[in-house]
Coordinates of C-alpha atoms in Angstrom, one line a residue:
Chain A
M1 CA -9.5 8.3 40.1
E2 CA -9.0 4.6 39.6
T3 CA -6.1 3.4 37.5
Q4 CA -6.8 0.3 35.6
I5 CA -4.6 -2.2 33.8
V6 CA -6.3 -4.0 30.8
P7 CA -4.4 -6.8 29.1
L8 CA -5.4 -6.7 25.4
G9 CA -3.3 -9.7 24.3
T10 CA -1.6 -12.5 26.2
A11 CA -0.1 -14.6 23.5
S12 CA 3.6 -14.9 22.7
A13 CA 5.0 -14.9 19.1
I14 CA 1.9 -16.3 17.4
P15 CA -1.7 -15.8 18.3
T16 CA -4.1 -18.6 19.1
T17 CA -7.8 -18.7 18.8
E18 CA -8.0 -17.7 22.4
R19 CA -5.1 -15.3 22.8
H20 CA -4.1 -12.2 21.0
L21 CA -0.7 -10.6 20.5
A22 CA 1.0 -8.6 23.2
S23 CA -0.4 -5.3 24.3
T24 CA -1.6 -3.9 27.7
A25 CA -3.5 -0.8 28.3
L26 CA -3.3 1.5 31.3
W27 CA -6.4 3.7 31.7
R28 CA -6.3 6.6 34.1
K29 CA -8.6 9.6 34.4
G30 CA -9.9 9.1 30.9
R31 CA -6.5 8.9 29.3
L32 CA -4.7 5.9 27.9
L33 CA -1.2 4.5 27.8
L34 CA -0.3 1.4 25.9
F35 CA 2.5 -1.0 26.7
D36 CA 3.5 -2.9 23.5
C37 CA 1.4 -3.0 20.4
G38 CA 1.2 -6.4 18.7
E39 CA -0.8 -6.8 15.5
G40 CA -4.5 -6.3 16.3
T41 CA -4.1 -4.0 19.2
Q42 CA -6.4 -1.4 17.7
M43 CA -9.2 -4.0 17.4
R44 CA -8.6 -5.2 21.0
L45 CA -8.8 -1.6 22.2
L46 CA -12.2 -1.3 20.4
Q47 CA -13.4 -4.5 22.0
S48 CA -12.1 -3.3 25.4
G49 CA -14.3 -0.3 25.3
L50 CA -11.3 2.0 26.1
N51 CA -11.4 5.1 23.9
R52 CA -8.4 4.8 21.5
A53 CA -8.6 8.5 20.8
R54 CA -7.4 9.1 24.3
L55 CA -4.0 7.5 23.8
D56 CA -1.2 9.7 25.1
A57 CA 1.8 7.4 24.8
L58 CA 2.9 4.0 23.5
F59 CA 5.7 2.1 25.2
L60 CA 7.3 -0.5 23.0
T61 CA 9.6 -3.1 24.8
H62 CA 11.3 -4.3 21.6
H63 CA 11.0 -4.8 17.9
H64 CA 9.8 -8.4 17.6
G65 CA 6.7 -8.4 15.5
D66 CA 4.4 -9.8 18.2
H67 CA 5.0 -6.6 20.3
F68 CA 5.3 -4.1 17.5
Y69 CA 3.4 -4.7 14.3
G70 CA 0.2 -3.1 15.6
T71 CA 1.9 0.3 15.9
M72 CA 1.3 1.3 12.3
G73 CA -2.4 0.5 12.5
V74 CA -2.9 2.5 15.7
I75 CA -1.1 5.6 14.2
S76 CA -2.9 5.2 10.9
T77 CA -6.3 5.0 12.6
L78 CA -5.7 7.9 14.9
A79 CA -4.8 9.9 11.7
L80 CA -8.1 8.8 10.0
L81 CA -9.9 10.0 13.2
H82 CA -8.4 13.4 12.6
R83 CA -6.3 13.4 15.8
E84 CA -4.5 16.6 16.5
E85 CA -2.8 16.0 19.8
P86 CA 0.7 14.8 19.7
L87 CA 1.5 11.1 20.5
V88 CA 4.6 9.9 22.3
V89 CA 6.2 6.6 21.1
V90 CA 8.9 5.2 23.3
G91 CA 10.9 2.3 21.8
P92 CA 14.3 1.0 20.8
T93 CA 16.5 2.8 18.3
G94 CA 15.0 2.4 14.8
T95 CA 11.4 2.7 15.9
E96 CA 10.7 5.9 13.9
E97 CA 12.5 4.6 10.8
A98 CA 10.5 1.3 10.9
V99 CA 7.1 3.0 11.3
R100 CA 7.8 5.6 8.7
S101 CA 8.9 3.0 6.2
M102 CA 5.3 1.7 6.0
P103 CA 3.3 2.8 3.0
G104 CA 0.8 5.5 4.3
L105 CA 3.1 6.5 7.1
A106 CA 6.1 7.5 5.0
N107 CA 4.9 10.9 4.1
D108 CA 4.3 13.8 6.4
W109 CA 0.5 13.6 6.0
L110 CA -0.3 12.7 9.6
P111 CA -2.5 15.4 11.2
F112 CA -0.6 15.1 14.5
D113 CA 3.0 14.9 15.7
V114 CA 4.5 11.6 16.7
E115 CA 7.4 12.3 19.1
Y116 CA 9.7 9.2 19.0
R117 CA 11.8 8.7 22.1
E118 CA 14.3 6.1 21.1
L119 CA 16.6 4.3 23.5
P120 CA 19.8 2.6 22.3
E121 CA 20.9 -0.8 23.6
D122 CA 22.1 -0.8 27.2
F123 CA 20.8 2.7 27.9
P124 CA 21.1 3.9 31.6
P125 CA 17.8 3.6 33.5
Q126 CA 15.8 6.7 33.1
T127 CA 12.4 8.4 33.1
V128 CA 10.9 8.2 29.6
Y129 CA 7.6 9.9 30.2
E130 CA 6.3 12.2 32.9
T131 CA 3.3 14.3 33.8
D132 CA 2.4 16.3 36.9
E133 CA 0.8 13.2 38.3
F134 CA 2.9 10.2 37.3
S135 CA 6.0 9.0 35.6
V136 CA 7.1 6.0 33.5
A137 CA 10.7 4.8 33.8
A138 CA 12.5 2.3 31.6
R139 CA 15.4 -0.2 32.1
P140 CA 17.0 -2.6 29.7
V141 CA 16.1 -6.2 30.3
E142 CA 17.7 -9.4 29.0
H143 CA 16.2 -10.7 25.7
R144 CA 17.7 -11.9 22.4
V145 CA 17.4 -8.4 21.0
P146 CA 17.5 -5.0 22.8
C147 CA 14.4 -5.0 25.0
M148 CA 13.3 -2.8 27.9
G149 CA 10.8 -3.0 30.8
F150 CA 8.7 -0.2 32.2
R151 CA 7.7 1.1 35.6
F152 CA 4.7 3.4 36.0
V153 CA 4.5 5.3 39.3
E154 CA 1.9 7.8 40.4
K155 CA 3.3 10.7 42.4
P156 CA 2.2 10.9 46.0
R157 CA -1.0 12.9 46.6
P158 CA -1.6 15.2 49.5
G159 CA -3.3 13.6 52.5
H160 CA -7.1 13.9 53.1
L161 CA -8.2 17.3 54.3
D162 CA -9.7 17.6 57.8
A163 CA -12.2 20.2 56.7
E164 CA -13.8 20.7 60.1
K165 CA -10.5 21.4 61.7
A166 CA -9.6 23.8 58.8
R167 CA -12.8 25.7 59.4
E168 CA -12.1 26.0 63.1
L169 CA -8.7 27.5 62.2
G170 CA -10.5 30.1 60.1
A171 CA -10.5 28.6 56.6
T172 CA -14.1 29.5 55.9
E173 CA -13.9 30.1 52.2
H174 CA -14.0 27.4 49.5
E175 CA -10.8 28.7 48.0
H176 CA -9.0 28.4 51.4
L177 CA -10.0 24.7 51.5
R178 CA -8.9 24.1 48.0
A179 CA -5.5 25.7 48.6
L180 CA -5.0 23.6 51.7
K181 CA -5.9 20.5 49.8
R182 CA -3.3 21.3 47.2
G183 CA -0.7 21.5 50.1
E184 CA -0.5 25.3 50.0
R185 CA -0.3 27.6 53.1
V186 CA -3.2 30.0 53.6
A187 CA -2.5 33.4 55.1
F188 CA -5.1 35.9 56.4
E189 CA -5.0 39.7 56.5
N190 CA -4.8 39.7 60.3
G191 CA -1.4 37.9 60.2
H192 CA -2.9 34.5 61.1
A193 CA -2.0 31.6 58.8
I194 CA -2.8 27.9 58.4
A195 CA -0.1 25.5 57.4
P196 CA -1.3 22.5 55.3
E197 CA 0.3 20.0 57.7
E198 CA -2.1 21.2 60.4
V199 CA -5.1 20.0 58.5
L200 CA -3.9 17.4 56.0
G201 CA -3.6 13.7 56.8
P202 CA -0.5 11.8 55.8
E203 CA 0.6 12.0 52.2
R204 CA -1.0 9.2 50.1
P205 CA 1.3 7.2 48.0
G206 CA 0.3 6.7 44.3
V207 CA -0.3 3.4 42.8
S208 CA 2.4 1.7 40.7
F209 CA 2.7 -0.9 38.0
A210 CA 5.6 -2.7 36.3
Y211 CA 5.6 -4.2 32.8
V212 CA 8.3 -6.7 32.3
M213 CA 8.1 -8.6 29.0
D214 CA 10.4 -10.7 26.9
T215 CA 13.4 -11.3 29.2
N216 CA 15.2 -13.9 31.2
P217 CA 14.5 -13.3 34.8
C218 CA 16.9 -10.5 35.7
E219 CA 17.9 -7.8 38.2
A220 CA 16.4 -5.1 36.0
G221 CA 13.0 -6.8 36.2
R222 CA 13.3 -6.9 39.9
V223 CA 14.2 -3.3 40.2
L224 CA 11.3 -2.2 37.9
A225 CA 8.9 -4.3 40.1
E226 CA 10.3 -3.1 43.4
G227 CA 7.2 -2.6 45.7
V228 CA 4.7 -2.2 42.8
D229 CA 1.1 -2.8 43.3
L230 CA 0.9 -4.9 40.2
L231 CA 3.6 -6.6 38.2
L232 CA 2.8 -7.9 34.8
H233 CA 5.6 -10.3 34.0
E234 CA 6.1 -12.6 31.0
A235 CA 5.8 -16.3 31.6
T236 CA 6.3 -17.8 28.2
F237 CA 6.9 -21.3 29.5
A238 CA 6.4 -23.6 32.4
E239 CA 9.2 -25.2 34.4
D240 CA 9.4 -28.2 32.0
Q241 CA 10.7 -25.8 29.3
E242 CA 13.2 -24.1 31.6
E243 CA 16.2 -24.8 29.3
R244 CA 14.3 -23.6 26.2
S245 CA 13.1 -20.6 28.1
G246 CA 16.6 -19.6 29.1
K247 CA 18.0 -20.0 25.6
T248 CA 15.3 -18.0 23.9
G249 CA 15.5 -15.1 26.4
H250 CA 12.3 -15.8 28.2
S251 CA 11.1 -16.6 31.7
T252 CA 9.2 -19.5 33.2
A253 CA 6.2 -18.9 35.4
R254 CA 8.2 -19.9 38.5
E255 CA 11.0 -17.5 37.6
A256 CA 8.4 -14.7 37.2
A257 CA 7.1 -15.5 40.6
R258 CA 10.5 -15.3 42.1
V259 CA 10.9 -11.8 40.6
A260 CA 7.6 -10.8 42.1
E261 CA 8.6 -12.2 45.5
D262 CA 12.1 -10.6 45.5
A263 CA 10.6 -7.3 44.5
G264 CA 7.9 -7.3 47.1
A265 CA 5.2 -6.7 44.5
G266 CA 1.6 -6.7 45.6
R267 CA 0.2 -8.9 42.9
L268 CA 1.5 -10.8 39.9
L269 CA -0.2 -11.2 36.5
L270 CA 1.4 -13.7 34.1
S271 CA 1.2 -13.2 30.4
H272 CA 2.9 -13.9 27.0
F273 CA 2.0 -17.6 27.1
S274 CA 3.5 -19.9 24.5
A275 CA 1.0 -21.3 22.1
R276 CA 1.9 -24.8 23.4
Y277 CA -0.3 -24.2 26.5
D278 CA -4.0 -24.5 25.8
T279 CA -4.6 -22.9 29.2
P280 CA -2.2 -21.0 31.5
A281 CA -3.6 -22.9 34.6
P282 CA -0.4 -25.0 35.1
L283 CA 1.8 -21.9 34.9
V284 CA -0.3 -20.1 37.5
E285 CA -0.1 -23.2 39.8
E286 CA 3.6 -23.3 39.5
A287 CA 4.0 -19.6 40.2
Q288 CA 1.6 -19.7 43.2
E289 CA 3.9 -22.1 45.0
I290 CA 6.4 -19.2 45.3
F291 CA 4.1 -16.1 45.0
P292 CA 0.5 -16.9 46.0
N293 CA -1.1 -13.7 44.8
T294 CA -0.6 -14.7 41.1
A295 CA -3.1 -15.0 38.3
A296 CA -3.0 -15.4 34.6
A297 CA -3.7 -12.1 32.9
E298 CA -7.2 -12.3 31.3
E299 CA -7.7 -10.4 28.1
L300 CA -10.0 -7.4 28.3
K301 CA -10.5 -7.8 32.1
R302 CA -10.0 -4.6 34.1
Y303 CA -7.5 -4.8 36.9
V304 CA -7.7 -1.9 39.3
L305 CA -4.3 -0.9 40.8
D306 CA -4.9 -1.1 44.5
P307 CA -2.2 -0.4 47.2
R308 CA -4.2 -2.8 49.4
D309 CA -2.9 -5.7 47.4
K310 CA 0.6 -4.8 48.5
E311 CA -0.5 -4.3 52.1
A312 CA -2.1 -7.7 52.1
V313 CA 1.2 -9.2 51.1
S314 CA 3.4 -7.3 53.5
A315 CA 1.0 -7.9 56.4
Chain B
M1 CA -13.6 -30.1 -5.0
E2 CA -15.5 -27.1 -3.7
T3 CA -14.0 -23.7 -4.0
Q4 CA -14.9 -21.5 -1.1
I5 CA -14.7 -17.7 -0.6
V6 CA -14.4 -16.7 3.0
P7 CA -14.5 -12.9 3.8
L8 CA -12.2 -12.3 6.8
G9 CA -12.8 -8.6 7.2
T10 CA -15.4 -6.3 5.7
A11 CA -14.5 -2.9 7.1
S12 CA -13.0 0.0 5.3
A13 CA -10.2 2.2 6.6
I14 CA -10.8 1.7 10.3
P15 CA -12.2 -1.4 12.0
T16 CA -15.4 -1.4 14.0
T17 CA -16.4 -3.7 16.9
E18 CA -18.3 -5.7 14.3
R19 CA -16.1 -5.5 11.3
H20 CA -12.4 -6.3 10.7
L21 CA -10.0 -5.0 8.1
A22 CA -9.9 -6.1 4.5
S23 CA -9.0 -9.6 3.6
T24 CA -10.7 -12.5 1.8
A25 CA -9.7 -16.1 1.7
L26 CA -10.1 -18.5 -1.2
W27 CA -10.0 -22.1 -0.1
R28 CA -9.6 -24.8 -2.7
K29 CA -8.5 -28.5 -2.3
G30 CA -6.9 -27.7 1.0
R31 CA -4.9 -24.8 -0.3
L32 CA -5.3 -21.1 0.4
L33 CA -5.1 -17.9 -1.4
L34 CA -5.6 -14.5 0.3
F35 CA -6.9 -11.4 -1.3
D36 CA -5.7 -8.3 0.7
C37 CA -4.2 -8.6 4.1
G38 CA -5.3 -5.9 6.5
E39 CA -4.1 -5.9 10.1
G40 CA -5.5 -8.9 12.0
T41 CA -5.8 -11.2 9.0
Q42 CA -3.8 -13.9 10.7
M43 CA -6.1 -13.9 13.6
R44 CA -9.2 -14.0 11.4
L45 CA -7.7 -16.9 9.5
L46 CA -7.3 -18.7 12.8
Q47 CA -10.9 -17.9 13.7
S48 CA -12.1 -19.1 10.3
G49 CA -10.7 -22.5 10.8
L50 CA -8.7 -22.3 7.5
N51 CA -5.2 -23.6 7.9
R52 CA -2.9 -20.6 7.5
A53 CA 0.0 -23.0 6.8
R54 CA -1.6 -23.9 3.5
L55 CA -1.2 -20.4 2.1
D56 CA 0.2 -20.4 -1.4
A57 CA -0.2 -16.8 -2.5
L58 CA -1.2 -13.4 -1.3
F59 CA -2.7 -10.8 -3.6
L60 CA -2.5 -7.2 -2.4
T61 CA -4.7 -4.7 -4.2
H62 CA -2.8 -1.6 -3.0
H63 CA -0.7 -0.1 -0.2
H64 CA -3.3 1.5 2.1
G65 CA -2.8 0.2 5.6
D66 CA -6.3 -1.4 5.9
H67 CA -5.4 -3.7 3.0
F68 CA -1.8 -4.3 3.7
Y69 CA -0.6 -4.0 7.4
G70 CA -1.4 -7.7 8.2
T71 CA 1.2 -8.9 5.6
M72 CA 4.1 -8.7 8.0
G73 CA 2.3 -10.7 10.6
V74 CA 1.3 -13.4 8.2
I75 CA 4.9 -13.8 6.9
S76 CA 6.3 -13.7 10.4
T77 CA 3.9 -16.3 11.7
L78 CA 4.6 -18.6 8.8
A79 CA 8.3 -18.3 9.6
L80 CA 7.7 -19.1 13.2
L81 CA 5.8 -22.2 12.1
H82 CA 8.9 -23.3 10.2
R83 CA 7.4 -23.0 6.8
E84 CA 9.6 -24.2 4.0
E85 CA 7.4 -23.9 0.9
P86 CA 7.8 -20.6 -1.1
L87 CA 5.1 -18.0 -0.8
V88 CA 4.1 -15.7 -3.7
V89 CA 3.1 -12.1 -2.9
V90 CA 1.5 -10.1 -5.7
G91 CA 1.3 -6.4 -5.1
P92 CA 2.2 -2.9 -6.3
T93 CA 5.7 -1.8 -6.8
G94 CA 7.4 -1.3 -3.4
T95 CA 5.7 -4.2 -1.7
E96 CA 9.0 -6.1 -1.0
E97 CA 10.8 -3.0 0.2
A98 CA 7.9 -2.2 2.6
V99 CA 7.7 -5.7 4.0
R100 CA 11.4 -6.1 4.4
S101 CA 11.8 -2.7 6.2
M102 CA 9.9 -4.1 9.1
P103 CA 12.0 -5.3 12.1
G104 CA 12.2 -9.0 12.0
L105 CA 11.7 -9.2 8.3
A106 CA 14.7 -7.1 7.3
N107 CA 17.2 -9.9 7.5
D108 CA 17.3 -13.0 5.5
W109 CA 16.3 -15.2 8.4
L110 CA 13.0 -16.4 6.8
P111 CA 13.1 -20.2 6.4
F112 CA 11.1 -19.9 3.1
D113 CA 11.4 -17.9 0.0
V114 CA 8.9 -15.0 -0.6
E115 CA 8.6 -14.4 -4.3
Y116 CA 7.4 -10.8 -4.8
R117 CA 5.6 -10.2 -8.1
E118 CA 5.3 -6.4 -8.2
L119 CA 3.3 -4.5 -10.8
P120 CA 3.9 -0.8 -11.6
E121 CA 1.1 1.7 -12.0
D122 CA -1.0 1.2 -15.1
F123 CA 0.4 -2.2 -16.0
P124 CA -1.2 -4.1 -18.9
P125 CA -3.8 -6.7 -17.8
Q126 CA -2.0 -10.0 -17.2
T127 CA -2.0 -13.3 -15.5
V128 CA -0.1 -13.0 -12.2
Y129 CA -0.5 -16.5 -10.8
E130 CA -1.1 -19.8 -12.5
T131 CA -1.3 -23.5 -11.7
D132 CA -2.4 -26.5 -13.7
E133 CA -5.9 -26.0 -12.5
F134 CA -6.5 -22.2 -12.2
S135 CA -5.2 -18.8 -12.9
V136 CA -5.4 -15.4 -11.3
A137 CA -5.3 -12.3 -13.5
A138 CA -4.9 -8.6 -12.5
R139 CA -5.9 -5.3 -13.9
P140 CA -5.4 -1.7 -12.7
V141 CA -8.6 -0.2 -11.2
E142 CA -9.3 3.5 -10.3
H143 CA -8.4 4.5 -6.8
R144 CA -6.4 7.4 -5.2
V145 CA -3.2 5.3 -5.3
P146 CA -2.2 2.5 -7.7
C147 CA -4.7 -0.3 -7.1
M148 CA -5.5 -3.5 -8.9
G149 CA -8.4 -6.0 -9.0
F150 CA -8.1 -9.7 -9.4
R151 CA -9.9 -12.5 -11.3
F152 CA -9.6 -16.1 -10.3
V153 CA -10.7 -18.7 -13.0
E154 CA -10.5 -22.4 -12.8
K155 CA -9.5 -24.1 -16.0
P156 CA -12.2 -26.3 -17.6
R157 CA -12.3 -29.9 -16.4
P158 CA -12.9 -32.9 -18.7
G159 CA -16.5 -34.0 -18.7
H160 CA -17.9 -36.9 -16.6
L161 CA -16.8 -40.4 -17.8
D162 CA -19.5 -42.8 -18.9
A163 CA -17.8 -45.8 -17.3
E164 CA -20.3 -48.3 -18.5
K165 CA -19.8 -47.3 -22.1
A166 CA -16.0 -47.3 -21.6
R167 CA -16.1 -50.8 -20.4
E168 CA -18.3 -51.9 -23.3
L169 CA -15.7 -50.5 -25.6
G170 CA -13.0 -52.5 -23.9
A171 CA -11.6 -50.3 -21.1
T172 CA -11.7 -53.0 -18.5
E173 CA -8.7 -51.9 -16.4
H174 CA -8.7 -49.1 -13.9
E175 CA -5.8 -47.4 -15.6
H176 CA -7.7 -47.3 -18.8
L177 CA -10.6 -45.5 -17.1
R178 CA -8.2 -43.1 -15.4
A179 CA -6.5 -42.2 -18.6
L180 CA -9.8 -41.6 -20.4
K181 CA -10.9 -39.4 -17.4
R182 CA -7.8 -37.3 -18.0
G183 CA -8.8 -36.9 -21.6
E184 CA -6.2 -39.3 -22.9
R185 CA -6.6 -41.8 -25.8
V186 CA -6.4 -45.5 -24.9
A187 CA -4.9 -47.9 -27.5
F188 CA -4.9 -51.7 -27.2
E189 CA -2.5 -54.2 -28.6
N190 CA -5.0 -55.5 -31.2
G191 CA -5.1 -52.0 -32.8
H192 CA -8.4 -51.0 -31.2
A193 CA -8.5 -47.6 -29.5
I194 CA -10.9 -45.5 -27.5
A195 CA -11.0 -41.8 -28.0
P196 CA -11.9 -39.8 -24.8
E197 CA -14.6 -37.9 -26.6
E198 CA -16.4 -41.3 -27.1
V199 CA -16.9 -41.7 -23.4
L200 CA -16.6 -38.3 -21.8
G201 CA -19.5 -35.9 -21.4
P202 CA -19.1 -32.2 -22.3
E203 CA -16.1 -30.3 -20.8
R204 CA -17.1 -28.8 -17.5
P205 CA -16.3 -25.1 -17.0
G206 CA -14.4 -24.2 -13.8
V207 CA -15.8 -21.7 -11.3
S208 CA -14.7 -18.1 -11.2
F209 CA -14.4 -15.2 -8.8
A210 CA -13.6 -11.5 -9.1
Y211 CA -12.2 -9.4 -6.3
V212 CA -12.6 -5.7 -6.9
M213 CA -11.7 -3.4 -4.1
D214 CA -11.0 0.2 -3.6
T215 CA -12.0 1.8 -6.9
N216 CA -14.5 4.0 -8.5
P217 CA -16.8 1.9 -10.6
C218 CA -14.8 1.3 -13.8
E219 CA -14.5 -0.7 -16.9
A220 CA -11.6 -2.7 -15.5
G221 CA -13.8 -3.9 -12.7
R222 CA -16.5 -4.9 -15.2
V223 CA -13.9 -6.9 -17.3
L224 CA -12.6 -8.6 -14.2
A225 CA -16.1 -9.6 -13.2
E226 CA -17.2 -10.7 -16.7
G227 CA -19.4 -13.8 -16.2
V228 CA -17.9 -14.8 -12.9
D229 CA -19.8 -16.9 -10.5
L230 CA -19.2 -14.5 -7.6
L231 CA -18.1 -10.9 -7.6
L232 CA -16.9 -9.4 -4.3
H233 CA -17.0 -5.7 -5.0
E234 CA -16.3 -2.8 -2.6
A235 CA -19.3 -0.7 -1.6
T236 CA -17.8 1.7 0.9
F237 CA -20.8 4.1 0.7
A238 CA -24.5 4.2 0.0
E239 CA -26.0 6.5 -2.6
D240 CA -26.4 9.4 -0.2
Q241 CA -22.6 9.7 -0.2
E242 CA -22.1 9.4 -3.9
E243 CA -20.1 12.6 -4.2
R244 CA -17.8 11.7 -1.4
S245 CA -17.5 8.2 -2.8
G246 CA -16.5 9.5 -6.2
K247 CA -13.9 11.9 -4.8
T248 CA -12.3 9.3 -2.5
G249 CA -11.9 6.7 -5.2
H250 CA -14.7 4.4 -3.9
S251 CA -18.0 2.9 -5.1
T252 CA -21.5 3.1 -3.8
A253 CA -23.5 -0.1 -3.4
R254 CA -25.6 0.9 -6.4
E255 CA -22.5 1.4 -8.5
A256 CA -21.2 -2.0 -7.5
A257 CA -24.5 -3.5 -8.5
R258 CA -24.3 -1.9 -11.9
V259 CA -20.9 -3.5 -12.4
A260 CA -22.3 -6.9 -11.5
E261 CA -25.2 -6.4 -13.8
D262 CA -23.1 -5.2 -16.7
A263 CA -20.6 -8.0 -16.2
G264 CA -23.2 -10.7 -16.0
A265 CA -21.9 -12.0 -12.7
G266 CA -23.8 -14.7 -10.9
R267 CA -23.8 -13.3 -7.5
L268 CA -22.6 -10.1 -5.8
L269 CA -21.2 -9.7 -2.4
L270 CA -20.7 -6.2 -1.1
S271 CA -17.8 -5.4 1.3
H272 CA -15.5 -2.6 2.6
F273 CA -18.3 -0.8 4.4
S274 CA -17.6 2.7 5.8
A275 CA -17.6 2.8 9.7
R276 CA -20.5 5.2 9.4
Y277 CA -22.9 2.3 8.6
D278 CA -23.8 0.3 11.7
T279 CA -25.3 -2.3 9.4
P280 CA -24.9 -2.8 5.6
A281 CA -28.6 -3.5 5.2
P282 CA -29.4 -0.2 3.4
L283 CA -26.5 -0.7 1.1
V284 CA -27.7 -4.2 0.1
E285 CA -31.3 -2.9 -0.5
E286 CA -30.0 -0.2 -2.7
A287 CA -27.9 -2.7 -4.7
Q288 CA -30.7 -5.2 -5.0
E289 CA -32.8 -2.8 -6.9
I290 CA -30.3 -3.2 -9.7
F291 CA -28.9 -6.6 -9.1
P292 CA -31.2 -8.8 -7.0
N293 CA -28.7 -11.6 -6.2
T294 CA -26.7 -9.3 -3.9
A295 CA -25.8 -9.8 -0.2
A296 CA -23.4 -8.2 2.3
A297 CA -20.3 -10.2 2.7
E298 CA -20.5 -11.9 6.1
E299 CA -17.2 -12.4 7.9
L300 CA -16.1 -16.0 8.3
K301 CA -19.1 -17.3 6.3
R302 CA -18.1 -19.8 3.6
Y303 CA -19.5 -19.0 0.2
V304 CA -19.2 -21.9 -2.2
L305 CA -18.5 -20.9 -5.8
D306 CA -21.3 -22.4 -7.7
P307 CA -21.9 -22.0 -11.5
R308 CA -25.6 -22.5 -10.8
D309 CA -25.7 -18.9 -9.4
K310 CA -24.8 -17.7 -12.8
E311 CA -27.2 -20.0 -14.6
A312 CA -30.0 -18.7 -12.3
V313 CA -29.3 -15.2 -13.4
S314 CA -29.0 -15.8 -17.2
A315 CA -32.0 -18.1 -17.2

């Protein structure tokens, strides 16, 4: 039941020998979501051990190449693997046209449907993907070109079942227990009934994750990150490049930390490091002065979304 | 003065954890040519240690994604590195349109010119790139979509100078020796002259290389490979998949070996291996039965073009 975040690339703009282009995987119950899809994402997925065939949806923040040029390869490879399930691609207006203009993707030869959900510039905040168990919302952020951030939230799950108490109240069959677990009322022929709240502990909140890339530090980033267990925020520059950062529509590590702090996030991972930094260590130090639970996103490392991170901060 | 061939990716269609998508570098006198440009080529270039900024020309065999989708990233990264020198891109008709349809490459913001040299289907064999020191020729080969192979040939160089003899004949100044080395006649005020052939050894042939990808074994492949020092030929399949290989427009390792043998190539490197083969060892064995000087192209290994390979074969 763990939900894992796996950074696949932590470079900005151009790759280095150490860092690959932007993409982050979310792995949950054997299914995969991808946030951004820079060139090489399909290779990084392979190297991560996450099964690329399990991809349900791809969320593209914007159309700069370092976040987007891997999209064609992912779709092409899924086609070569004879995928049949549909794939959702969320991105700015023009995403479908750009993908389909590539040789090999122009014709309708794909063995699966790609459902493009395109958002215009300055769209109103909205849910862009939803299942019975979680949702992903998007908001415009502040970059040089239309760009959006994402917020993944699991729906609350029913509390733990007190099975002993349920049996005492007459729920002797397995199906009774299963119904109560799902939060359903169980009625017996003799008129007796058990309400789920009699035997269930408090509702358990789901885990949450915010993905805030290429942007000046902004209110939308803060709202996306509000109370999340893990915030992955861009930190292209350190404080010494604050002016350049502001002008190019990026954030410094310190600014990312302030967003995490203001949003009450549980944990902050920095990413999207400029090639000028051999190591992100100075960026992390700078951010930790404001938000101690900060680390540099490590490529291919699996970060488990854990509500206890948030509790640790608010304690 | 060495000319090196560096395979950057040896997979076909989809990458594996071991093998990357098709691209091969040619490194000569600190300048770079690329043959094919599958997704991830710019990262592999970085990892190879070859300076991506020194790229002069890119030769695309065809428009399947595994040979082409890295083109946008290479151009984009060269732009971000503030390149000013022009870049030549040789490829099938539609190459420019496809590249420029990508977000970020659509507008004329590139700080350098890209000169697209596009060839229609079934074009006549021709030189597609030429400098004072070498040329690259192209010919259509036989794949499912328009596809071409390439032949790189260095021009012959003047023979070695016999400096002692030149001095005896009166070439006492450095500039005299340099002129003779270049094959120029040196005349003195007293009417005496030295002809270059008096002091130069026999003309030295340049090295040569053929790049023959996605194709059924064909006459064009053989002509491209005629007498080259090194032939890099696709070998997507082993003999057990001969029928599939034929139908999909590919070659088996044995077929590639026959092309090398018929062409009198010095050395054969196999590449473009189907993901079904964990290791190319059986393909190499199969090819060696016909053409012993065969190896599987190893990614990032540097192969020096050496006329002695050819001499060894013809001896």
